[in-house]
Amino acid sequence: MKGILKKAMAAALVAVMVLSMSGCTEEEQPQTNQPQQQQQDDGQQPETQQEQEEQSQQQTVTAPSLSQQLKEAKAKNDDIIGWLKIDDLKVDGAVVQAENNTKYERLNEWGQYSWTGTYFADYECNFDSRESLSKNTVIYGHNVDFNDNRDGERFSQLLYFADEEFAKQHPYVYFTIDGDDKSSEMVWEIFSVFYTTTDFDYIRINKDYRNPQEGEITDAQLMNIIKGAQERSEYDYEVEVSGEDKILTLSTCSYKYGRRKDVRFVVMAKLLDEDAVLHTQAKLTQNTDKKTVE
């Protein structure tokens, strides 16, 4: 009898131990699974660089209004025809135009002597209205630093666009002309940034330099300029541009290839529609087979 009782007690004890271990396993199981769940959550939360860029590109910005600055400046000098601005650069000032391209080489926008000059538009360009703008609006500015110091004055600042990240974060140029409505406030989307020699006739405005009466360049001639700019561009921009567009050409000297007098650094942009949606970033990649200066 005692033997039977001992066997019964032993069986009961084993049952209790099994139940106890089972309960412990059930309590520990969620803890075992927890790190796996956390890893899954962690895998969903971080965004890839591509996703971050896509989100940034979907964000929009508002173009600055430059009409008031232009109005006040023009009251002091009637040669002032526009106001030029690029975000985060010191390029934020009046643009003049004279009867030739030499008057303002060593004068500031107020007509006073200045070694760095000012921003001046090619004398052949038309600024009567948005509709009558030249197909190729050309603006010049000095780079007087033989080291191509991008923190210098005037268009030395354009050299910031040789940095890919800066170019990506700054897709637009703002250039406003005198006018009575919002159409004179213009936004230009950059499609090319390049070094070139003056052999490339990227500053052509009229069909024939010798005979301006023949009128401005044709769509085909402008398309040749655009293609030449894209072939030389530091980046491949995802910007559609054609010979039917109006473009803005910002040109300065460069000493990247030594103290040559024939090398230029150029930023080109196309005029956007008045109701265009503006984004915070440009879509671009390095141009690995660009045409380089020789």
Short mmCIF file of C-alpha atoms in Angstrom, two decimals:
data_model
loop_
_atom_site.label_atom_id
_atom_site.label_comp_id
_atom_site.label_asym_id
_atom_site.label_seq_id
_atom_site.Cartn_x
_atom_site.Cartn_y
_atom_site.Cartn_z
CA MET A 1 0.00 0.00 0.00
CA LYS A 2 2.81 2.32 0.93
CA GLY A 3 4.49 1.51 -2.37
CA ILE A 4 1.37 2.40 -4.29
CA LEU A 5 1.07 5.68 -2.36
CA LYS A 6 4.70 6.60 -3.08
CA LYS A 7 4.20 5.92 -6.79
CA ALA A 8 1.09 8.10 -6.83
CA MET A 9 2.89 10.95 -5.08
CA ALA A 10 5.85 10.68 -7.45
CA ALA A 11 3.55 10.79 -10.47
CA ALA A 12 1.80 13.86 -9.10
CA LEU A 13 5.14 15.60 -8.49
CA VAL A 14 6.27 14.91 -12.06
CA ALA A 15 2.99 16.31 -13.38
CA VAL A 16 3.44 19.50 -11.35
CA MET A 17 7.01 19.92 -12.59
CA VAL A 18 5.92 19.44 -16.21
CA LEU A 19 3.13 21.98 -15.81
CA SER A 20 5.54 24.39 -14.14
CA MET A 21 8.05 24.08 -16.97
CA SER A 22 5.31 24.50 -19.55
CA GLY A 23 4.12 27.66 -17.88
CA CYS A 24 7.65 29.03 -17.81
CA THR A 25 8.04 28.26 -21.50
CA GLU A 26 4.80 30.06 -22.32
CA GLU A 27 5.96 33.14 -20.37
CA GLU A 28 9.39 33.15 -21.97
CA GLN A 29 8.13 32.64 -25.52
CA PRO A 30 7.01 36.27 -26.03
CA GLN A 31 10.42 37.40 -24.80
CA THR A 32 12.09 35.10 -27.28
CA ASN A 33 9.96 36.50 -30.12
CA GLN A 34 10.33 40.13 -29.01
CA PRO A 35 13.75 40.76 -30.54
CA GLN A 36 12.54 39.33 -33.85
CA GLN A 37 9.53 41.65 -33.83
CA GLN A 38 11.78 44.58 -32.92
CA GLN A 39 14.08 43.77 -35.80
CA GLN A 40 11.11 43.76 -38.16
CA ASP A 41 9.96 47.13 -36.83
CA ASP A 42 13.46 48.54 -37.09
CA GLY A 43 13.66 47.33 -40.66
CA GLN A 44 10.54 49.27 -41.57
CA GLN A 45 11.32 52.56 -39.86
CA PRO A 46 14.66 53.69 -41.35
CA GLU A 47 14.40 55.25 -44.80
CA THR A 48 16.93 54.59 -47.51
CA GLN A 49 18.82 57.52 -48.99
CA GLN A 50 16.84 57.09 -52.20
CA GLU A 51 13.53 57.28 -50.30
CA GLN A 52 14.69 60.41 -48.48
CA GLU A 53 15.69 62.04 -51.77
CA GLU A 54 12.37 61.10 -53.37
CA GLN A 55 10.47 62.63 -50.45
CA SER A 56 12.59 65.76 -50.63
CA GLN A 57 12.00 66.06 -54.37
CA GLN A 58 8.25 65.90 -53.77
CA GLN A 59 8.39 68.91 -51.46
CA THR A 60 7.69 72.28 -53.05
CA VAL A 61 9.08 75.78 -52.64
CA THR A 62 7.86 79.28 -53.42
CA ALA A 63 9.83 81.61 -55.68
CA PRO A 64 10.99 84.87 -54.10
CA SER A 65 9.51 88.18 -55.23
CA LEU A 66 12.22 90.49 -56.56
CA SER A 67 10.11 93.26 -58.09
CA GLN A 68 10.49 95.70 -55.23
CA GLN A 69 14.29 95.44 -55.17
CA LEU A 70 14.33 95.96 -58.92
CA LYS A 71 12.02 98.96 -58.76
CA GLU A 72 14.14 100.69 -56.11
CA ALA A 73 17.39 99.98 -57.95
CA LYS A 74 16.08 101.12 -61.34
CA ALA A 75 15.09 104.45 -59.80
CA LYS A 76 18.82 105.05 -59.21
CA ASN A 77 20.14 103.83 -62.57
CA ASP A 78 18.01 103.47 -65.67
CA ASP A 79 20.51 100.99 -67.14
CA ILE A 80 19.25 98.42 -64.65
CA ILE A 81 16.97 95.97 -66.45
CA GLY A 82 16.57 93.10 -64.01
CA TRP A 83 17.32 91.46 -60.69
CA LEU A 84 19.16 88.15 -60.41
CA LYS A 85 19.13 85.80 -57.42
CA ILE A 86 20.42 82.32 -56.60
CA ASP A 87 19.56 80.88 -53.20
CA ASP A 88 22.39 80.61 -50.64
CA LEU A 89 24.83 82.57 -52.82
CA LYS A 90 25.84 86.21 -52.82
CA VAL A 91 24.37 86.37 -56.32
CA ASP A 92 21.50 88.64 -55.40
CA GLY A 93 21.58 91.96 -57.20
CA ALA A 94 20.74 94.24 -60.08
CA VAL A 95 21.57 93.42 -63.69
CA VAL A 96 22.47 96.23 -66.07
CA GLN A 97 22.52 96.54 -69.84
CA ALA A 98 24.38 99.12 -71.92
CA GLU A 99 24.88 99.81 -75.60
CA ASN A 100 27.95 97.55 -75.53
CA ASN A 101 29.45 94.79 -73.38
CA THR A 102 32.38 96.85 -72.08
CA LYS A 103 30.81 99.79 -70.22
CA TYR A 104 30.19 97.91 -66.97
CA GLU A 105 33.29 95.72 -66.95
CA ARG A 106 34.78 97.92 -64.20
CA LEU A 107 31.68 99.73 -62.98
CA ASN A 108 29.19 98.61 -60.38
CA GLU A 109 25.42 98.75 -60.84
CA TRP A 110 25.42 102.42 -59.82
CA GLY A 111 27.98 103.39 -62.46
CA GLN A 112 30.83 103.76 -59.95
CA TYR A 113 34.29 102.28 -60.43
CA SER A 114 34.59 98.71 -59.18
CA TRP A 115 37.27 96.16 -60.02
CA THR A 116 34.70 93.36 -59.79
CA GLY A 117 32.20 95.18 -62.00
CA THR A 118 28.59 94.05 -61.84
CA TYR A 119 26.18 91.62 -63.50
CA PHE A 120 25.60 92.84 -67.04
CA ALA A 121 23.39 91.49 -69.79
CA ASP A 122 24.56 91.17 -73.36
CA TYR A 123 23.69 94.33 -75.27
CA GLU A 124 21.84 92.29 -77.92
CA CYS A 125 19.30 90.84 -75.50
CA ASN A 126 15.69 92.02 -75.35
CA PHE A 127 14.00 92.68 -72.00
CA ASP A 128 10.79 94.44 -73.01
CA SER A 129 8.56 91.67 -71.64
CA ARG A 130 8.46 87.98 -70.79
CA GLU A 131 7.02 87.17 -74.21
CA SER A 132 9.63 89.17 -76.12
CA LEU A 133 12.66 87.93 -74.18
CA SER A 134 15.51 86.75 -76.35
CA LYS A 135 15.65 83.00 -76.89
CA ASN A 136 19.09 83.08 -75.25
CA THR A 137 19.35 85.65 -72.44
CA VAL A 138 23.04 86.04 -71.61
CA ILE A 139 24.34 87.60 -68.39
CA TYR A 140 28.02 88.07 -67.61
CA GLY A 141 29.84 88.53 -64.32
CA HIS A 142 33.47 88.53 -63.22
CA ASN A 143 35.55 85.88 -61.51
CA VAL A 144 38.70 87.82 -60.59
CA ASP A 145 40.37 85.12 -58.46
CA PHE A 146 43.04 83.09 -60.26
CA ASN A 147 42.44 80.27 -57.77
CA ASP A 148 38.78 79.98 -58.75
CA ASN A 149 37.76 80.84 -55.20
CA ARG A 150 34.04 80.20 -55.14
CA ASP A 151 33.64 82.49 -52.13
CA GLY A 152 34.80 85.45 -54.19
CA GLU A 153 32.70 88.29 -55.57
CA ARG A 154 30.16 88.38 -58.39
CA PHE A 155 30.05 85.26 -60.57
CA SER A 156 32.91 83.58 -58.71
CA GLN A 157 30.00 82.23 -56.70
CA LEU A 158 28.76 80.22 -59.67
CA LEU A 159 31.65 77.82 -59.07
CA TYR A 160 29.66 76.37 -56.18
CA PHE A 161 27.73 74.49 -58.86
CA ALA A 162 30.85 72.42 -59.52
CA ASP A 163 29.93 70.68 -56.25
CA GLU A 164 27.36 67.98 -56.96
CA GLU A 165 25.53 68.25 -53.64
CA PHE A 166 25.19 72.02 -54.00
CA ALA A 167 23.92 71.63 -57.56
CA LYS A 168 21.38 69.08 -56.37
CA GLN A 169 20.08 71.38 -53.63
CA HIS A 170 19.80 74.42 -55.93
CA PRO A 171 17.73 73.63 -59.02
CA TYR A 172 16.64 77.18 -59.90
CA VAL A 173 17.80 80.66 -60.83
CA TYR A 174 15.47 83.62 -60.23
CA PHE A 175 15.65 86.47 -62.72
CA THR A 176 13.03 89.23 -62.77
CA ILE A 177 12.65 92.04 -65.30
CA ASP A 178 10.77 95.32 -65.11
CA GLY A 179 7.04 94.86 -65.56
CA ASP A 180 3.58 95.59 -64.21
CA ASP A 181 2.45 92.02 -63.53
CA LYS A 182 3.66 88.72 -62.11
CA SER A 183 4.77 87.50 -65.52
CA SER A 184 7.94 89.55 -65.15
CA GLU A 185 8.92 87.44 -62.11
CA MET A 186 10.63 84.49 -63.73
CA VAL A 187 11.95 81.15 -62.53
CA TRP A 188 14.57 79.29 -64.55
CA GLU A 189 15.38 75.60 -64.07
CA ILE A 190 19.04 74.67 -64.45
CA PHE A 191 19.78 71.99 -67.03
CA SER A 192 23.54 72.34 -67.56
CA VAL A 193 26.65 73.39 -65.63
CA PHE A 194 29.89 73.27 -67.59
CA TYR A 195 33.42 74.41 -68.35
CA THR A 196 34.14 75.37 -71.94
CA THR A 197 36.39 77.35 -74.20
CA THR A 198 35.12 80.31 -76.15
CA ASP A 199 35.27 78.20 -79.32
CA PHE A 200 31.82 76.97 -78.28
CA ASP A 201 29.48 79.77 -79.32
CA TYR A 202 27.08 79.39 -76.39
CA ILE A 203 26.43 83.15 -76.16
CA ARG A 204 24.89 83.50 -79.61
CA ILE A 205 21.75 85.63 -79.51
CA ASN A 206 21.15 86.66 -83.12
CA LYS A 207 21.42 84.65 -86.31
CA ASP A 208 24.32 86.78 -87.52
CA TYR A 209 26.58 88.99 -85.40
CA ARG A 210 27.32 91.14 -88.42
CA ASN A 211 23.69 91.68 -89.29
CA PRO A 212 21.42 91.82 -86.20
CA GLN A 213 18.53 92.90 -88.40
CA GLU A 214 18.16 89.29 -89.50
CA GLY A 215 16.68 88.57 -86.10
CA GLU A 216 17.43 86.21 -83.24
CA ILE A 217 18.62 82.65 -83.52
CA THR A 218 16.29 79.95 -84.78
CA ASP A 219 14.97 77.02 -82.77
CA ALA A 220 17.50 74.80 -84.53
CA GLN A 221 20.39 77.10 -83.64
CA LEU A 222 19.27 77.24 -80.02
CA MET A 223 18.98 73.45 -79.93
CA ASN A 224 22.59 73.20 -81.08
CA ILE A 225 23.61 75.40 -78.15
CA ILE A 226 21.55 73.28 -75.75
CA LYS A 227 23.08 70.04 -77.03
CA GLY A 228 26.58 71.49 -76.77
CA ALA A 229 25.89 72.57 -73.20
CA GLN A 230 24.54 69.14 -72.25
CA GLU A 231 27.53 67.37 -73.80
CA ARG A 232 29.86 69.45 -71.63
CA SER A 233 27.73 69.47 -68.49
CA GLU A 234 29.18 68.24 -65.20
CA TYR A 235 25.84 66.53 -64.57
CA ASP A 236 23.05 64.87 -66.49
CA TYR A 237 19.97 66.79 -65.37
CA GLU A 238 16.52 65.24 -65.69
CA VAL A 239 15.21 68.40 -67.33
CA GLU A 240 13.51 68.44 -70.71
CA VAL A 241 14.59 71.38 -72.83
CA SER A 242 14.17 72.11 -76.52
CA GLY A 243 14.85 74.76 -79.12
CA GLU A 244 11.37 76.16 -78.51
CA ASP A 245 12.29 77.12 -74.93
CA LYS A 246 13.85 80.34 -73.73
CA ILE A 247 17.12 79.87 -71.87
CA LEU A 248 19.21 81.88 -69.43
CA THR A 249 23.00 81.74 -69.75
CA LEU A 250 25.20 82.86 -66.84
CA SER A 251 28.83 83.11 -67.90
CA THR A 252 32.10 83.83 -66.11
CA CYS A 253 35.83 83.22 -66.50
CA SER A 254 37.50 80.16 -64.97
CA TYR A 255 41.13 79.43 -64.12
CA LYS A 256 40.71 75.72 -63.52
CA TYR A 257 42.98 75.06 -66.49
CA GLY A 258 45.54 77.76 -65.70
CA ARG A 259 45.50 81.44 -66.51
CA ARG A 260 43.98 80.92 -69.91
CA LYS A 261 41.81 83.68 -71.29
CA ASP A 262 39.57 81.38 -73.30
CA VAL A 263 38.02 79.22 -70.53
CA ARG A 264 34.57 79.89 -69.11
CA PHE A 265 32.31 78.42 -66.45
CA VAL A 266 28.64 78.49 -67.42
CA VAL A 267 25.30 77.81 -65.78
CA MET A 268 22.34 77.36 -68.15
CA ALA A 269 18.66 77.24 -67.24
CA LYS A 270 15.34 77.21 -69.06
CA LEU A 271 12.38 79.50 -68.40
CA LEU A 272 9.53 77.76 -66.58
CA ASP A 273 5.83 78.39 -67.01
CA GLU A 274 4.30 80.86 -64.57
CA ASP A 275 2.33 78.11 -62.83
CA ALA A 276 5.20 75.62 -62.62
CA VAL A 277 5.52 73.60 -59.41
CA LEU A 278 8.95 74.14 -57.84
CA HIS A 279 10.75 71.37 -55.97
CA THR A 280 13.52 71.49 -53.39
CA GLN A 281 16.01 69.36 -55.30
CA ALA A 282 17.26 68.78 -58.81
CA LYS A 283 17.35 65.27 -60.22
CA LEU A 284 20.84 64.77 -61.58
CA THR A 285 23.73 62.33 -61.88
CA GLN A 286 27.39 62.74 -62.74
CA ASN A 287 28.05 63.01 -66.47
CA THR A 288 30.79 60.40 -66.84
CA ASP A 289 31.47 61.01 -70.53
CA LYS A 290 31.28 64.80 -70.72
CA LYS A 291 33.24 66.76 -73.27
CA THR A 292 36.14 68.39 -71.43
CA VAL A 293 38.31 71.44 -72.01
CA GLU A 294 41.48 70.67 -73.95
#
